[in-house]
Amino acid sequence: RMVGRALKQIPDDLSAPCHRVVNVSGRLVPGWTEQKQLLLEEGISFKQNGCVDLKKHLWNYSVPE
């Protein structure tokens, strides 16, 4: 929720890939119809329930040693 609130404060003229932010279940932002299209254009796939397939697209990161 904090991330969502912070992203809402970003000025319109600042280009930020905020469409990539989904909740822990892969749900999209309610009322933002363009979000799914933007993700589809990047090759993101969705489950039948409309959520991002996080098993396939979850960001993998490693902590540098």
Coordinates of N, CA and C in Angstrom, one line a residue:
R1 N 0.8 -1.2 0.0 CA 0.0 0.0 0.0 C 0.9 1.2 0.0
M2 N 1.9 1.2 0.7 CA 2.8 2.3 0.8 C 3.4 2.6 -0.6
V3 N 3.8 1.6 -1.3 CA 4.3 1.7 -2.7 C 3.3 2.4 -3.6
G4 N 2.1 1.9 -3.5 CA 1.0 2.5 -4.3 C 0.8 3.9 -4.0
R5 N 0.8 4.3 -2.7 CA 0.6 5.7 -2.4 C 1.8 6.6 -2.9
A6 N 3.0 6.0 -2.8 CA 4.2 6.7 -3.3 C 4.1 6.9 -4.8
L7 N 3.7 5.9 -5.5 CA 3.6 6.0 -7.0 C 2.5 7.0 -7.4
K8 N 1.5 7.1 -6.6 CA 0.4 8.0 -6.9 C 0.9 9.5 -6.9
Q9 N 1.9 9.7 -6.1 CA 2.5 11.1 -6.0 C 3.5 11.5 -7.1
I10 N 3.9 10.5 -7.9 CA 4.8 10.8 -9.0 C 4.2 11.8 -10.0
P11 N 4.9 12.8 -10.3 CA 4.4 13.8 -11.3 C 4.1 13.1 -12.7
D12 N 3.1 13.5 -13.4 CA 2.8 12.9 -14.7 C 3.9 13.0 -15.7
D13 N 4.7 14.0 -15.6 CA 5.8 14.2 -16.6 C 7.0 13.3 -16.3
L14 N 7.0 12.6 -15.2 CA 8.1 11.7 -14.9 C 7.8 10.3 -15.4
S15 N 8.7 9.8 -16.2 CA 8.4 8.4 -16.7 C 8.9 7.4 -15.7
A16 N 8.0 6.7 -15.1 CA 8.3 5.6 -14.2 C 7.5 4.4 -14.6
P17 N 8.1 3.2 -14.6 CA 7.4 2.0 -15.0 C 6.5 1.4 -13.9
C18 N 5.6 2.3 -13.4 CA 4.8 1.9 -12.3 C 3.7 0.9 -12.7
H19 N 3.5 0.7 -14.0 CA 2.5 -0.3 -14.4 C 3.0 -1.7 -14.0
R20 N 4.3 -1.9 -13.6 CA 4.8 -3.2 -13.3 C 4.6 -3.5 -11.8
V21 N 4.0 -2.6 -11.1 CA 3.7 -2.9 -9.6 C 2.4 -3.6 -9.5
V22 N 2.4 -4.8 -9.0 CA 1.2 -5.5 -8.7 C 1.3 -5.9 -7.2
N23 N 0.1 -6.4 -6.7 CA 0.2 -6.8 -5.2 C 0.8 -8.2 -5.1
V24 N 0.9 -8.7 -3.9 CA 1.5 -9.9 -3.6 C 0.8 -11.1 -4.3
S25 N -0.5 -10.9 -4.6 CA -1.2 -12.0 -5.3 C -1.2 -11.9 -6.8
G26 N -0.5 -10.8 -7.3 CA -0.5 -10.5 -8.7 C -1.7 -9.7 -9.3
R27 N -2.5 -9.2 -8.3 CA -3.6 -8.4 -8.8 C -3.2 -7.0 -9.3
L28 N -3.9 -6.5 -10.2 CA -3.6 -5.2 -10.8 C -4.3 -4.1 -10.0
V29 N -4.0 -2.9 -10.4 CA -4.5 -1.7 -9.7 C -6.0 -1.6 -10.1
P30 N -6.9 -1.6 -9.2 CA -8.3 -1.4 -9.5 C -8.6 -0.1 -10.2
G31 N -9.3 -0.2 -11.3 CA -9.7 1.0 -12.1 C -8.7 1.5 -13.1
W32 N -7.5 0.9 -13.1 CA -6.5 1.3 -14.1 C -6.5 0.3 -15.3
T33 N -7.4 0.5 -16.2 CA -7.6 -0.5 -17.3 C -6.4 -0.6 -18.2
E34 N -5.5 0.4 -18.3 CA -4.4 0.4 -19.2 C -3.3 -0.5 -18.7
Q35 N -3.3 -0.8 -17.4 CA -2.2 -1.6 -16.8 C -2.0 -2.9 -17.4
K36 N -3.1 -3.6 -17.6 CA -3.0 -5.0 -18.2 C -2.4 -4.9 -19.6
Q37 N -2.9 -4.0 -20.4 CA -2.4 -3.9 -21.7 C -0.9 -3.6 -21.8
L38 N -0.4 -2.7 -20.9 CA 1.0 -2.4 -20.8 C 1.8 -3.6 -20.5
L39 N 1.3 -4.4 -19.5 CA 2.0 -5.6 -19.2 C 2.0 -6.7 -20.3
L40 N 0.8 -6.8 -21.0 CA 0.8 -7.7 -22.1 C 1.8 -7.4 -23.2
E41 N 1.9 -6.1 -23.4 CA 2.9 -5.6 -24.4 C 4.3 -6.0 -24.0
E42 N 4.6 -6.2 -22.8 CA 5.9 -6.6 -22.3 C 6.1 -8.1 -22.2
G43 N 5.0 -8.8 -22.6 CA 5.1 -10.3 -22.6 C 4.7 -10.9 -21.3
I44 N 4.1 -10.2 -20.4 CA 3.6 -10.7 -19.1 C 2.4 -11.6 -19.4
S45 N 2.3 -12.7 -18.8 CA 1.1 -13.6 -18.9 C 0.3 -13.5 -17.6
F46 N -1.0 -13.9 -17.8 CA -2.0 -13.8 -16.7 C -2.6 -15.1 -16.5
K47 N -3.0 -15.4 -15.3 CA -3.8 -16.6 -15.0 C -5.2 -16.3 -15.3
Q48 N -6.1 -17.4 -15.3 CA -7.5 -17.2 -15.7 C -8.2 -16.2 -14.8
N49 N -7.8 -16.0 -13.6 CA -8.4 -15.1 -12.7 C -8.1 -13.7 -12.9
G50 N -7.2 -13.4 -13.9 CA -6.8 -12.0 -14.3 C -5.6 -11.5 -13.6
C51 N -5.0 -12.3 -12.7 CA -3.8 -11.9 -12.0 C -2.6 -12.3 -12.8
V52 N -1.5 -11.5 -12.5 CA -0.2 -11.9 -13.2 C 0.3 -13.2 -12.7
D53 N 0.8 -14.0 -13.6 CA 1.3 -15.3 -13.2 C 2.7 -15.1 -12.6
L54 N 2.6 -15.0 -11.2 CA 3.9 -14.6 -10.5 C 4.9 -15.8 -10.5
K55 N 4.4 -17.0 -10.6 CA 5.4 -18.1 -10.7 C 6.3 -18.0 -11.9
K56 N 5.7 -17.4 -12.9 CA 6.4 -17.3 -14.2 C 7.2 -16.0 -14.2
H57 N 6.7 -14.9 -13.6 CA 7.2 -13.6 -13.8 C 7.8 -12.9 -12.6
L58 N 7.8 -13.6 -11.5 CA 8.3 -13.1 -10.2 C 9.8 -12.6 -10.4
W59 N 10.1 -11.4 -9.9 CA 11.4 -10.9 -10.0 C 12.3 -11.7 -9.1
N60 N 13.4 -12.3 -9.7 CA 14.4 -13.0 -8.9 C 15.6 -12.1 -8.7
Y61 N 16.0 -12.0 -7.5 CA 17.1 -11.1 -7.2 C 18.1 -11.9 -6.3
S62 N 19.3 -11.5 -6.4 CA 20.3 -12.1 -5.5 C 21.1 -10.9 -4.8
V63 N 21.4 -11.1 -3.6 CA 22.2 -10.2 -2.8 C 23.6 -10.3 -3.2
P64 N 24.3 -9.2 -3.7 CA 25.7 -9.4 -4.0 C 26.6 -9.7 -2.7
E65 N 27.6 -10.5 -2.9 CA 28.4 -10.8 -1.8 C 29.5 -9.8 -1.6

